[in-house]
Amino acid sequence: MRTHRAGELGADDAGSRVTVAGWVQRRRDHGGVEFFDLRDASGLIQVVVDPEEHPSVHDLRMEFCVRVTGEVRRRPEGTENPELPTGDVEIGAADIEILAPSKTLPFMLDDRRDVDEMVRLKHRYLDLRRPRMAANLRARSKATAAIRRTLDGEGFLEVETPTLVNSTPEGARDMLVPSRLQQGEFYALPQSPQLFKQLLMISGVERYFQIARCYRDEDSRADRQLEFTQLDLEGAFWAEDDVLDTIETVLAEVVRDLRGIEIATPFQRLTWRDAMNRFGTDKPDLRFAMEITDLSDVFADTGFGVFSSALEDDGTVKAINAGPQEWPRSRADAITDRAKELGAKGLVWVVVEEDGAVRSPVAKFFSDTETKGLIEQLDAGPGDVILIAADKWRTVVDVLGGLRLDLGRPQGHAELAFLWVVDFPLFEEDEDGEITFSHHPFTSPASIDQMRDDPENAISRAYDVVLNGVELGSGSIRIHDPDVQRQVFEILGIDEETAERRFGWFLEALQYGTPPHGGFAFGIDRLVMVLQNEPSIREVIPFPKTQSGQDPMTGAPTWVEPIQLRELGVELGAEAKLRKEASPSPEPADTQTD
RNA sequence: GGGAGCGUAGAACAGUCUGGAGUGUUCGCCGGCCUGUCAAGCCGGAGGUCGCGGGUUCAAAUCCCGUCGUUCCCGCCA
């Protein structure tokens, strides 16, 4: 079919007769001579055509699929294109064959222009021809290759686990699959292979990994899809450092292959509490400072009611120095609205003037000592804008952490800042005041005694890896003692009968000489997104879904034939029926009979 | 579930605030000219349910209400 790949031709090939095949990128018609760029997966080569000899060149349009035979020759002096790797040479066409014409394109395959994502997704196969997207596909493949190479070298076994599994009410919403053979019963698609990989430790695998598709039926975001891919791994006879070392090795290898740089290991480690206090998040972006500063001492005796009541109420007063900012009223209002969205009741802003005085709607409530202390604590200079929040501790750090990102986060991901966040709390309170696990219920506590006596302050043996403020993944040392596992369920308010019903099979497995073990999982989509400097996970997923979970190309999800539902013992509810009547277009014709 | 932005030709936009004939720009498409371009250039042409529905008005892309789609965010995401 072809003798060479287009992008690999060079001066060495001058004089040889070659056949290449690919797509017409651009045609340039000069009347007496015509050029077109032929693109294949390896790159571009310019083809020169004499239209007298080959009148069919007039028919070529963008993205026609063609095969060209001809002689490679050096370009005439002065017409070389230094922008192209193949720019020293060109092919003088002796034969041009149109393998497949193309319809007029629905959008230009051009990285210089942003096309509406809906249009791109409708024709994703064309979108993926664009250099940027083709590079993302390659980067992803290189990432998984690096992962497999590294882990294979370390003696890991790649094992597949089922994708039709049990539903569990904990955690995210499950994607459900109705069973035909067991009518009325459902499988769930896995949110992660968590319990299966623990079972593999009991099975004696010792070192497991899998590049696993995971499913969580929650609302999408720029960095979240309904289905996503994780590197999932687990090791027996492992403690924290074994897991962390392995992950650092894998990440360093992927970064080396995708970015061509060495990253420093071991990564910096922050405890969860330090991360929250200094950056207001459990996934800090360390590429910039703007750290949160505590002002509880400065305002300990303040007459300003908002601060004093927060402090009396066991809360705190903290601030960030946002640095020099344009600060018109409209911006102050917008930032205050954002603070409220993040959970604040309000926001105090203070601008430091040239003369060291402060401008703020509430400056009159501050004593001179307080103003002085404020400026000192935040190391504020003329022009700096200080944002102060006063409330419960968690609210204050959440709000300031969010504002810190809005005001200081670098664009893109030129720089890479990895870190570990460790010493997560074992449990947390949900909004109803119920105690719930903060990682997952199979995470080992740091101290069993503390877990029993003081669950609210208990620390877990869980850790997250964070890159540029993106949570790449998390892991933990697991519980390998069935009694400890039962106790955790008990603290979580899962009674013995329920635990037995849902996890009895797993508690049973734990009783057969389970080795101490731990592991990790990180999102490959997110990692590649950052390394490729993409703003959204969708740019590195070949066929993603929209925010509403639809695929504009295939139309998924769709209505199904009534008989399919009958076979499954499933019926549409009233609301679903209304929707179906209102938008019957995706409905397949009901040609089935009983 | 909620908030915000966006929706005008095949694509990307301007026009919307302050209502007055579907007006315009770039790319693509169709035709013509052109022998060294590489985002070729020049000339000509076609192409529009201004997302959809309703309202206000003598008159709506523009104002109002509703709705659909999409993106970002809050909630949610062990």
XYZ file of C-alpha atoms (C1' of nucleotides) in Angstrom:
672
model
C 0.000 0.000 0.000
C 2.807 2.409 0.873
C 6.573 2.323 1.095
C 7.193 5.180 3.524
C 5.536 7.187 6.215
C 5.097 10.810 5.232
C 6.685 12.411 8.281
C 9.814 10.303 8.109
C 11.018 11.445 4.682
C 14.113 13.614 4.558
C 17.124 14.640 2.507
C 18.466 11.072 2.703
C 15.529 9.887 0.640
C 16.161 12.328 -2.202
C 16.173 10.508 -5.500
C 14.183 7.503 -4.369
C 10.752 6.624 -5.646
C 8.226 6.305 -2.828
C 4.563 5.649 -2.263
C 2.827 7.384 0.605
C -0.783 7.438 1.722
C -2.699 9.785 3.940
C -4.999 12.788 4.046
C -4.896 16.032 2.112
C -4.198 18.701 4.698
C -4.102 21.742 2.402
C -4.061 22.293 -1.332
C -2.372 25.332 -2.848
C -3.309 25.903 -6.474
C -0.981 28.198 -8.426
C -2.397 27.468 -11.839
C 0.707 26.088 -13.510
C 1.779 24.183 -10.429
C -0.094 22.842 -7.452
C 1.015 21.792 -3.988
C -0.690 19.807 -1.324
C 0.370 18.593 2.087
C -0.161 14.905 2.634
C -0.610 13.980 6.293
C -0.452 10.579 7.917
C -0.001 9.630 11.559
C 3.729 10.330 11.326
C 3.541 13.864 9.946
C 3.356 15.918 6.734
C 5.050 15.868 3.354
C 4.562 18.369 0.540
C 3.515 16.938 -2.821
C 4.131 18.957 -6.004
C 1.855 18.327 -8.954
C 1.848 19.478 -12.555
C -1.872 19.909 -13.268
C -1.301 19.388 -16.984
C -0.169 15.837 -16.247
C -2.579 15.198 -13.385
C -5.785 17.193 -13.886
C -7.423 15.175 -11.089
C -5.456 17.258 -8.575
C -8.153 19.912 -9.023
C -10.627 17.537 -7.438
C -8.628 17.161 -4.220
C -10.156 18.806 -1.189
C -9.251 18.926 2.456
C -9.197 15.520 4.162
C -9.480 13.488 0.985
C -7.719 10.203 1.588
C -5.108 9.707 -1.149
C -2.133 7.637 -2.217
C 0.758 9.276 -4.021
C 3.689 7.714 -5.828
C 6.606 9.827 -6.961
C 10.201 10.799 -6.534
C 11.473 12.435 -3.400
C 13.544 15.452 -4.315
C 15.258 18.298 -2.585
C 13.243 21.468 -2.703
C 14.632 24.214 -4.914
C 17.010 26.547 -3.106
C 15.104 29.088 -0.998
C 11.811 27.189 -0.890
C 12.650 24.910 2.016
C 10.224 25.111 4.922
C 12.104 25.139 8.238
C 8.784 24.799 10.084
C 8.369 21.248 8.790
C 10.552 18.290 9.777
C 10.259 17.169 6.141
C 10.677 20.735 4.886
C 13.873 20.100 2.914
C 12.182 17.731 0.495
C 9.002 17.185 -1.481
C 7.449 14.479 -3.602
C 7.056 15.120 -7.323
C 3.810 13.295 -8.017
C 3.929 10.645 -10.739
C 0.657 9.055 -9.704
C -2.200 10.290 -7.521
C -4.977 7.969 -6.468
C -8.004 9.151 -4.536
C -8.629 6.362 -2.044
C -11.656 8.074 -0.533
C -13.090 11.539 -1.029
C -14.375 13.533 1.947
C -17.559 15.482 2.382
C -17.122 19.160 3.145
C -15.936 19.241 6.757
C -18.334 20.249 9.537
C -15.521 22.295 11.081
C -11.941 23.178 10.275
C -9.409 20.700 11.600
C -7.252 23.477 12.863
C -5.711 23.985 16.294
C -5.742 27.730 15.866
C -9.446 28.061 16.366
C -11.678 26.883 19.188
C -14.715 25.063 17.906
C -17.802 24.504 20.011
C -17.310 21.288 21.940
C -20.728 19.973 20.923
C -19.742 20.181 17.259
C -16.406 18.522 17.969
C -18.035 15.681 19.883
C -20.590 15.075 17.139
C -17.707 14.363 14.800
C -15.125 13.238 17.321
C -13.369 11.055 14.736
C -12.539 14.264 12.851
C -11.667 16.170 16.008
C -9.145 13.467 16.841
C -7.348 14.165 13.548
C -6.319 17.577 14.877
C -2.668 17.699 15.959
C -3.528 18.631 19.519
C -5.951 15.765 19.958
C -3.725 13.298 18.127
C -0.932 14.320 20.506
C -3.238 13.710 23.474
C -4.050 10.224 22.223
C -0.355 9.480 21.853
C 0.440 10.926 25.278
C -2.159 8.723 26.871
C -0.783 5.662 25.181
C 2.748 6.583 26.269
C 1.517 7.055 29.829
C -0.074 3.621 30.045
C 2.957 2.081 28.337
C 5.259 3.686 30.914
C 3.041 2.438 33.719
C 3.032 -1.117 32.423
C 6.768 -1.091 31.746
C 7.587 0.222 35.219
C 5.292 -2.069 37.165
C 6.189 -5.098 35.102
C 9.821 -4.382 35.952
C 8.930 -4.333 39.634
C 7.269 -7.712 39.495
C 3.638 -6.630 39.438
C 0.943 -8.859 38.032
C -1.707 -7.230 35.835
C -5.054 -8.747 36.769
C -8.509 -7.915 35.467
C -11.478 -7.741 37.798
C -15.197 -7.846 36.964
C -17.169 -4.865 35.751
C -20.496 -6.386 36.765
C -20.362 -6.236 40.531
C -22.466 -5.694 43.621
C -24.087 -2.364 44.317
C -23.224 -0.794 47.641
C -25.103 2.190 48.966
C -21.953 3.880 50.288
C -19.926 6.386 48.354
C -20.974 7.654 44.972
C -24.157 6.685 43.179
C -23.780 3.398 41.331
C -24.353 2.808 37.634
C -26.822 -0.058 37.614
C -27.284 -2.878 35.129
C -30.485 -4.907 35.398
C -30.138 -8.666 35.362
C -32.210 -10.635 32.869
C -31.475 -13.996 34.477
C -32.266 -12.761 37.970
C -35.213 -10.504 37.306
C -35.497 -7.531 39.603
C -31.873 -7.774 40.653
C -29.090 -5.474 39.532
C -25.397 -5.432 38.981
C -23.451 -2.239 39.536
C -20.515 -1.061 37.472
C -17.493 -0.729 39.771
C -16.642 2.619 41.329
C -13.205 1.070 41.762
C -11.886 -2.489 42.002
C -11.309 -1.929 45.739
C -12.511 -5.161 47.271
C -11.343 -7.346 44.414
C -7.803 -6.094 44.702
C -7.866 -6.763 48.426
C -9.085 -10.271 47.654
C -6.132 -10.660 45.284
C -3.868 -9.933 48.242
C -5.592 -12.731 50.124
C -5.084 -14.804 46.962
C -1.333 -14.429 47.313
C -0.796 -12.156 44.318
C 1.329 -9.828 46.487
C 1.746 -7.207 43.786
C -1.261 -6.357 41.647
C -2.054 -3.604 39.204
C -4.738 -2.869 36.677
C -5.567 -0.029 34.355
C -9.199 -0.084 35.319
C -12.279 1.664 34.047
C -14.346 3.040 36.920
C -17.877 4.414 37.009
C -19.462 6.966 39.322
C -22.928 8.279 38.581
C -22.413 11.825 39.836
C -22.611 15.195 38.116
C -19.697 15.901 35.794
C -17.093 18.629 36.045
C -14.118 19.723 33.996
C -12.084 17.036 35.772
C -14.833 14.427 36.239
C -16.574 12.029 33.847
C -19.120 9.303 34.491
C -16.509 6.779 33.438
C -12.808 7.262 33.909
C -9.615 5.277 34.035
C -7.465 4.597 37.059
C -4.184 2.951 37.640
C -5.176 0.653 40.474
C -2.491 -1.137 42.423
C -2.043 -3.025 45.647
C 0.769 -4.788 47.480
C 0.938 -7.290 50.292
C 3.374 -6.933 53.206
C 3.407 -3.266 52.408
C 3.528 -0.195 54.588
C 3.064 3.458 53.613
C 6.543 4.008 52.239
C 6.318 1.016 49.922
C 3.175 2.405 48.335
C 4.452 5.958 48.149
C 7.791 4.898 46.649
C 6.067 2.821 43.988
C 3.701 5.609 42.998
C 6.539 8.129 42.872
C 8.519 5.799 40.615
C 5.561 5.360 38.264
C 4.763 9.068 38.141
C 8.396 9.996 37.543
C 8.503 7.555 34.652
C 5.322 8.913 33.082
C 6.514 12.504 33.446
C 9.862 11.567 31.912
C 8.134 10.032 28.877
C 5.550 12.780 28.407
C 7.462 15.867 29.451
C 11.056 14.769 29.079
C 11.966 16.056 32.518
C 13.060 14.522 35.825
C 10.889 15.277 38.804
C 12.345 15.375 42.294
C 11.455 12.498 44.570
C 10.470 11.899 47.250
C 7.575 14.349 46.977
C 6.942 16.876 49.685
C 4.527 15.639 52.366
C 1.927 17.687 54.163
C -0.430 16.500 56.830
C -4.086 16.977 56.070
C -4.398 19.496 58.896
C -1.446 21.559 57.680
C -2.809 21.505 54.149
C -6.177 22.719 55.381
C -4.704 25.405 57.639
C -2.221 26.763 55.133
C -4.055 26.290 51.836
C -7.671 25.688 52.766
C -7.927 22.463 50.819
C -6.821 18.851 50.970
C -5.367 19.227 47.464
C -3.194 22.331 47.626
C -1.674 23.916 44.559
C 1.885 24.582 45.748
C 2.936 26.522 42.681
C 2.109 29.769 44.444
C 2.114 31.009 48.035
C -0.746 33.268 49.196
C -0.987 31.105 52.299
C -3.733 31.420 54.833
C -2.696 33.324 57.952
C -4.356 32.994 61.341
C -5.517 36.248 62.913
C -7.256 34.871 65.982
C -4.563 36.371 68.245
C -4.635 39.753 66.528
C -8.398 40.026 67.003
C -8.623 38.176 70.341
C -10.055 41.225 72.118
C -11.623 42.956 69.152
C -14.670 45.147 69.395
C -15.685 44.172 65.871
C -18.732 42.027 66.423
C -18.369 39.798 63.390
C -14.909 38.672 64.501
C -15.553 38.535 68.227
C -18.693 36.449 67.878
C -16.922 34.012 65.556
C -14.106 33.646 68.087
C -16.505 33.288 71.015
C -18.342 30.652 69.065
C -15.203 28.489 68.965
C -14.498 29.677 65.442
C -11.532 31.415 63.944
C -10.422 34.476 62.005
C -8.058 33.954 59.116
C -6.938 35.851 56.046
C -4.998 35.739 52.831
C -2.908 38.484 51.305
C -4.090 38.506 47.700
C -1.279 40.877 46.750
C -1.730 43.933 44.549
C -5.136 43.783 42.862
C -7.338 46.117 40.923
C -10.075 46.571 43.488
C -13.082 48.504 42.231
C -16.373 48.045 44.020
C -17.649 45.627 41.341
C -14.723 43.282 41.892
C -15.020 43.477 45.671
C -18.684 42.530 45.298
C -17.923 39.685 42.907
C -15.295 38.211 45.231
C -17.666 38.577 48.168
C -20.359 36.733 46.221
C -17.892 33.983 45.455
C -17.020 33.770 49.172
C -20.707 33.339 49.931
C -20.970 30.642 47.306
C -18.121 28.896 49.081
C -20.046 29.014 52.352
C -19.102 32.317 53.974
C -21.684 34.599 55.501
C -19.606 37.526 54.360
C -16.123 38.667 53.559
C -14.012 41.466 54.954
C -11.651 43.113 52.520
C -8.897 45.529 53.396
C -6.788 47.491 50.930
C -3.463 48.830 52.158
C -2.944 52.380 50.912
C 0.306 53.988 49.821
C 0.666 55.760 53.160
C 0.157 52.542 55.096
C -3.400 53.412 56.071
C -6.108 50.902 55.302
C -9.257 51.258 53.230
C -12.097 48.932 54.119
C -15.822 49.173 54.835
C -15.081 47.931 58.349
C -11.741 49.664 59.012
C -13.429 51.919 61.547
C -14.105 48.938 63.805
C -10.417 47.986 64.007
C -8.177 49.383 66.722
C -4.776 50.719 65.700
C -3.138 47.672 67.266
C -5.396 45.351 65.291
C -4.711 47.136 62.023
C -0.994 47.061 62.715
C -1.096 43.378 63.684
C -3.117 42.549 60.605
C -0.611 44.184 58.272
C 2.319 42.605 60.082
C 0.897 39.110 60.164
C 0.138 39.212 56.452
C 3.342 41.006 55.517
C 1.173 43.447 53.578
C 2.550 46.344 51.581
C 0.974 49.261 49.745
C -1.599 48.140 47.189
C -2.100 44.699 48.704
C -5.627 43.420 49.165
C -6.293 41.375 52.293
C -9.313 39.102 52.498
C -10.501 38.072 55.969
C -13.025 35.407 56.887
C -14.430 34.739 60.348
C -16.552 31.689 61.065
C -16.214 28.072 62.069
C -12.728 26.735 61.279
C -13.814 24.547 58.390
C -15.863 27.292 56.744
C -13.027 29.819 57.064
C -10.386 27.594 55.488
C -12.760 26.389 52.757
C -13.627 29.949 51.786
C -10.087 31.308 51.872
C -8.786 28.228 50.088
C -11.295 28.770 47.295
C -10.509 32.475 46.993
C -6.798 31.711 47.011
C -7.227 29.558 43.925
C -9.440 32.100 42.170
C -6.964 34.911 42.777
C -3.614 33.243 42.492
C -3.729 30.051 40.514
C -1.368 30.004 37.530
C -2.805 29.413 34.092
C -1.937 26.061 32.587
C 0.532 23.538 33.924
C 3.997 24.554 32.743
C 5.405 23.896 36.195
C 4.677 20.647 38.060
C 4.262 20.560 41.838
C 3.638 17.103 43.250
C 2.945 16.435 46.893
C 1.561 13.904 49.299
C -1.184 14.751 51.714
C -1.065 12.362 54.652
C -2.720 11.816 58.043
C -6.277 12.221 56.850
C -8.984 12.011 59.466
C -10.500 8.541 59.516
C -14.052 9.808 59.773
C -15.867 13.003 59.037
C -19.288 14.404 59.752
C -21.685 14.663 56.834
C -24.182 17.496 56.530
C -26.761 15.684 58.645
C -24.222 15.379 61.446
C -23.833 11.640 60.839
C -20.371 10.143 61.058
C -19.059 8.773 57.804
C -15.709 7.567 56.468
C -13.581 10.158 54.764
C -11.710 7.722 52.503
C -13.487 4.375 52.372
C -14.476 1.947 55.102
C -11.563 -0.438 54.453
C -8.923 2.120 55.392
C -6.805 1.219 58.385
C -6.869 3.562 61.360
C -3.488 4.812 62.575
C -4.473 3.663 66.055
C -7.229 1.236 66.851
C -7.482 2.566 70.411
C -7.918 6.113 69.216
C -10.497 4.997 66.687
C -12.506 3.389 69.490
C -12.073 6.087 72.114
C -12.011 9.245 70.033
C -13.274 8.505 66.534
C -13.754 12.171 65.676
C -10.037 12.853 65.936
C -8.815 9.495 64.693
C -6.208 9.583 61.947
C -6.258 7.113 59.085
C -3.421 5.536 57.174
C -4.630 7.164 53.973
C -2.715 9.410 51.598
C -3.476 11.445 48.513
C -1.141 12.448 45.712
C -1.748 15.954 44.401
C -0.375 17.656 41.304
C -0.869 21.385 40.792
C -3.991 21.403 42.927
C -5.484 18.426 41.121
C -6.196 15.370 43.223
C -4.641 12.620 41.147
C -5.488 9.795 43.447
C -5.492 8.283 46.843
C -4.617 5.163 48.672
C -4.284 3.663 52.079
C -3.058 0.844 54.199
C -6.080 -1.433 54.481
C -7.638 -3.178 57.386
C -6.545 -6.810 57.293
C -8.041 -7.835 60.639
C -11.728 -8.840 60.368
C -12.413 -7.689 63.926
C -11.096 -4.199 63.202
C -13.177 -4.167 60.029
C -16.284 -5.045 62.055
C -15.520 -2.288 64.519
C -15.253 0.262 61.727
C -18.640 -0.771 60.416
C -20.011 -0.469 63.930
C -18.657 3.081 64.359
C -20.124 3.977 60.983
C -23.489 2.853 62.271
C -23.665 -0.207 60.033
C -25.165 -2.850 62.299
C -23.831 -6.367 62.382
C -26.689 -7.799 60.368
C -26.304 -5.209 57.620
C -22.526 -5.616 57.548
C -22.989 -9.354 57.263
C -25.496 -9.010 54.445
C -23.460 -6.537 52.407
C -19.914 -7.477 53.183
C -20.209 -10.894 54.786
C -18.406 -12.511 51.882
C -15.549 -10.084 52.342
C -15.396 -10.409 56.125
C -15.292 -14.164 55.578
C -12.341 -13.805 53.184
C -10.422 -11.668 55.679
C -10.424 -14.624 58.084
C -8.077 -16.818 56.049
C -4.652 -15.408 56.820
C -4.929 -11.994 55.189
C -1.522 -10.365 54.750
C -1.095 -6.738 55.800
C -1.544 -4.795 52.594
C -2.072 -1.409 51.082
C -2.349 0.258 47.754
C -3.286 3.176 45.661
C -5.270 4.352 42.658
C -4.765 7.449 40.582
C -6.684 8.890 37.697
C -4.866 8.460 34.418
C -7.168 10.945 32.692
C -6.340 13.652 35.200
C -2.619 12.943 35.095
C -2.497 13.130 31.297
C -4.726 16.218 31.373
C -2.211 18.090 33.527
C 0.863 16.825 31.717
C -0.686 17.763 28.371
C -1.636 21.150 29.781
C -5.288 20.624 28.962
C -8.052 22.471 30.808
C -10.474 19.552 30.808
C -10.374 15.804 31.245
C -12.498 15.510 28.104
C -9.562 16.605 25.972
C -7.651 13.454 26.887
C -10.608 11.046 26.725
C -11.109 9.867 23.143
C -14.901 9.697 23.315
C -16.159 11.617 26.344
C -19.674 12.540 27.354
C -21.182 15.972 27.885
C -21.979 17.379 31.306
C -25.442 15.836 31.050
C -23.954 12.406 30.372
C -24.812 12.253 26.679
C -22.694 11.353 23.699
C -23.620 13.776 20.888
C -22.176 11.371 18.309
C -23.967 8.126 19.142
C -26.884 9.698 20.954
C -26.312 7.557 24.035
C -28.147 7.090 26.271
C -31.246 6.124 24.281
C -34.661 4.668 24.833
C -34.748 0.912 24.354
C -37.345 -1.431 22.903
C -40.210 -2.177 25.277
C -39.479 -5.869 24.897
C -35.975 -5.331 26.214
C -37.427 -3.783 29.335
C -39.954 -6.611 29.685
C -37.182 -9.181 29.476
C -35.418 -7.395 32.294
C -38.537 -7.003 34.390
C -38.063 -3.246 34.325
C -40.703 -0.558 33.772
C -40.380 3.144 33.082
C -41.674 5.388 35.861
C -44.223 8.124 35.303
C -41.639 10.861 34.840
C -39.618 8.782 32.415
C -42.748 8.114 30.363
C -43.532 11.827 30.207
C -40.001 12.557 29.046
C -40.252 9.864 26.422
C -43.501 11.286 25.056
C -42.029 14.763 25.015
C -38.895 13.743 23.124
C -39.643 10.618 21.145
C -36.813 11.212 18.659
C -34.261 8.873 20.212
C -36.906 6.184 20.524
C -36.379 3.163 18.293
C -39.500 2.074 16.424
C -41.494 -0.430 18.427
C -41.723 -3.234 15.890
C -41.595 -5.997 18.459
C -44.605 -8.139 19.212
C -45.226 -10.489 22.067
C -31.272 20.451 42.888
C -29.102 25.649 42.429
C -26.062 29.979 40.238
C -23.545 32.182 36.043
C -21.921 32.513 30.814
C -22.958 31.135 25.851
C -26.565 29.806 21.469
C -26.622 34.696 14.675
C -24.549 31.018 7.344
C -20.971 24.475 7.397
C -17.070 26.752 11.354
C -15.272 31.089 14.452
C -17.231 35.837 15.523
C -19.281 41.176 15.454
C -24.170 43.164 15.785
C -28.109 42.635 21.358
C -26.726 47.436 26.236
C -29.784 52.087 23.376
C -35.811 47.796 18.951
C -36.175 50.188 12.723
C -35.234 45.693 5.879
C -30.749 39.346 7.775
C -26.162 44.074 8.004
C -20.856 42.639 8.365
C -15.681 40.104 9.127
C -12.432 35.640 8.851
C -12.225 30.368 7.386
C -14.670 26.719 4.542
C -17.935 25.732 -0.043
C -18.869 26.785 -5.740
C -16.709 29.227 -10.344
C -12.573 31.901 -12.662
C -7.250 33.757 -12.902
C -2.296 32.668 -11.500
C 4.626 28.154 -12.165
C 7.283 27.889 -5.754
C 3.480 28.046 -2.276
C 3.356 26.047 2.636
C -2.836 29.490 7.076
C -0.674 30.900 -0.806
C -2.743 35.240 -3.450
C -6.435 37.943 -6.579
C -11.636 38.336 -8.762
C -16.697 36.721 -8.619
C -20.774 33.763 -6.396
C -23.912 30.755 -3.272
C -25.162 29.972 1.602
C -29.498 32.466 7.497
C -35.976 28.986 11.258
C -30.635 34.988 14.617
C -31.708 27.450 19.396
C -37.220 26.714 20.197
C -42.159 28.608 22.083
C -44.939 32.603 23.878
C -45.493 37.887 25.095
C -44.747 43.466 24.594
C -44.599 46.738 20.204
C -46.613 49.970 14.246
C -41.873 47.130 14.230
C -37.959 42.075 17.939
C -31.538 38.786 16.576
C -32.096 43.062 20.073
C -36.913 44.038 25.469
C -39.909 40.405 28.852
C -41.451 35.232 30.280
C -40.782 30.118 29.517
C -38.101 26.110 27.503
C -34.048 23.146 25.250
C -28.829 22.473 24.472
C -23.862 23.472 26.038
C -19.807 25.163 29.257
C -17.982 26.722 34.145
C -19.140 26.715 39.253
C -21.989 25.346 44.206
C -24.317 20.980 46.086
C -22.804 15.902 44.946
C -18.196 13.017 43.764
C -16.087 6.452 49.918
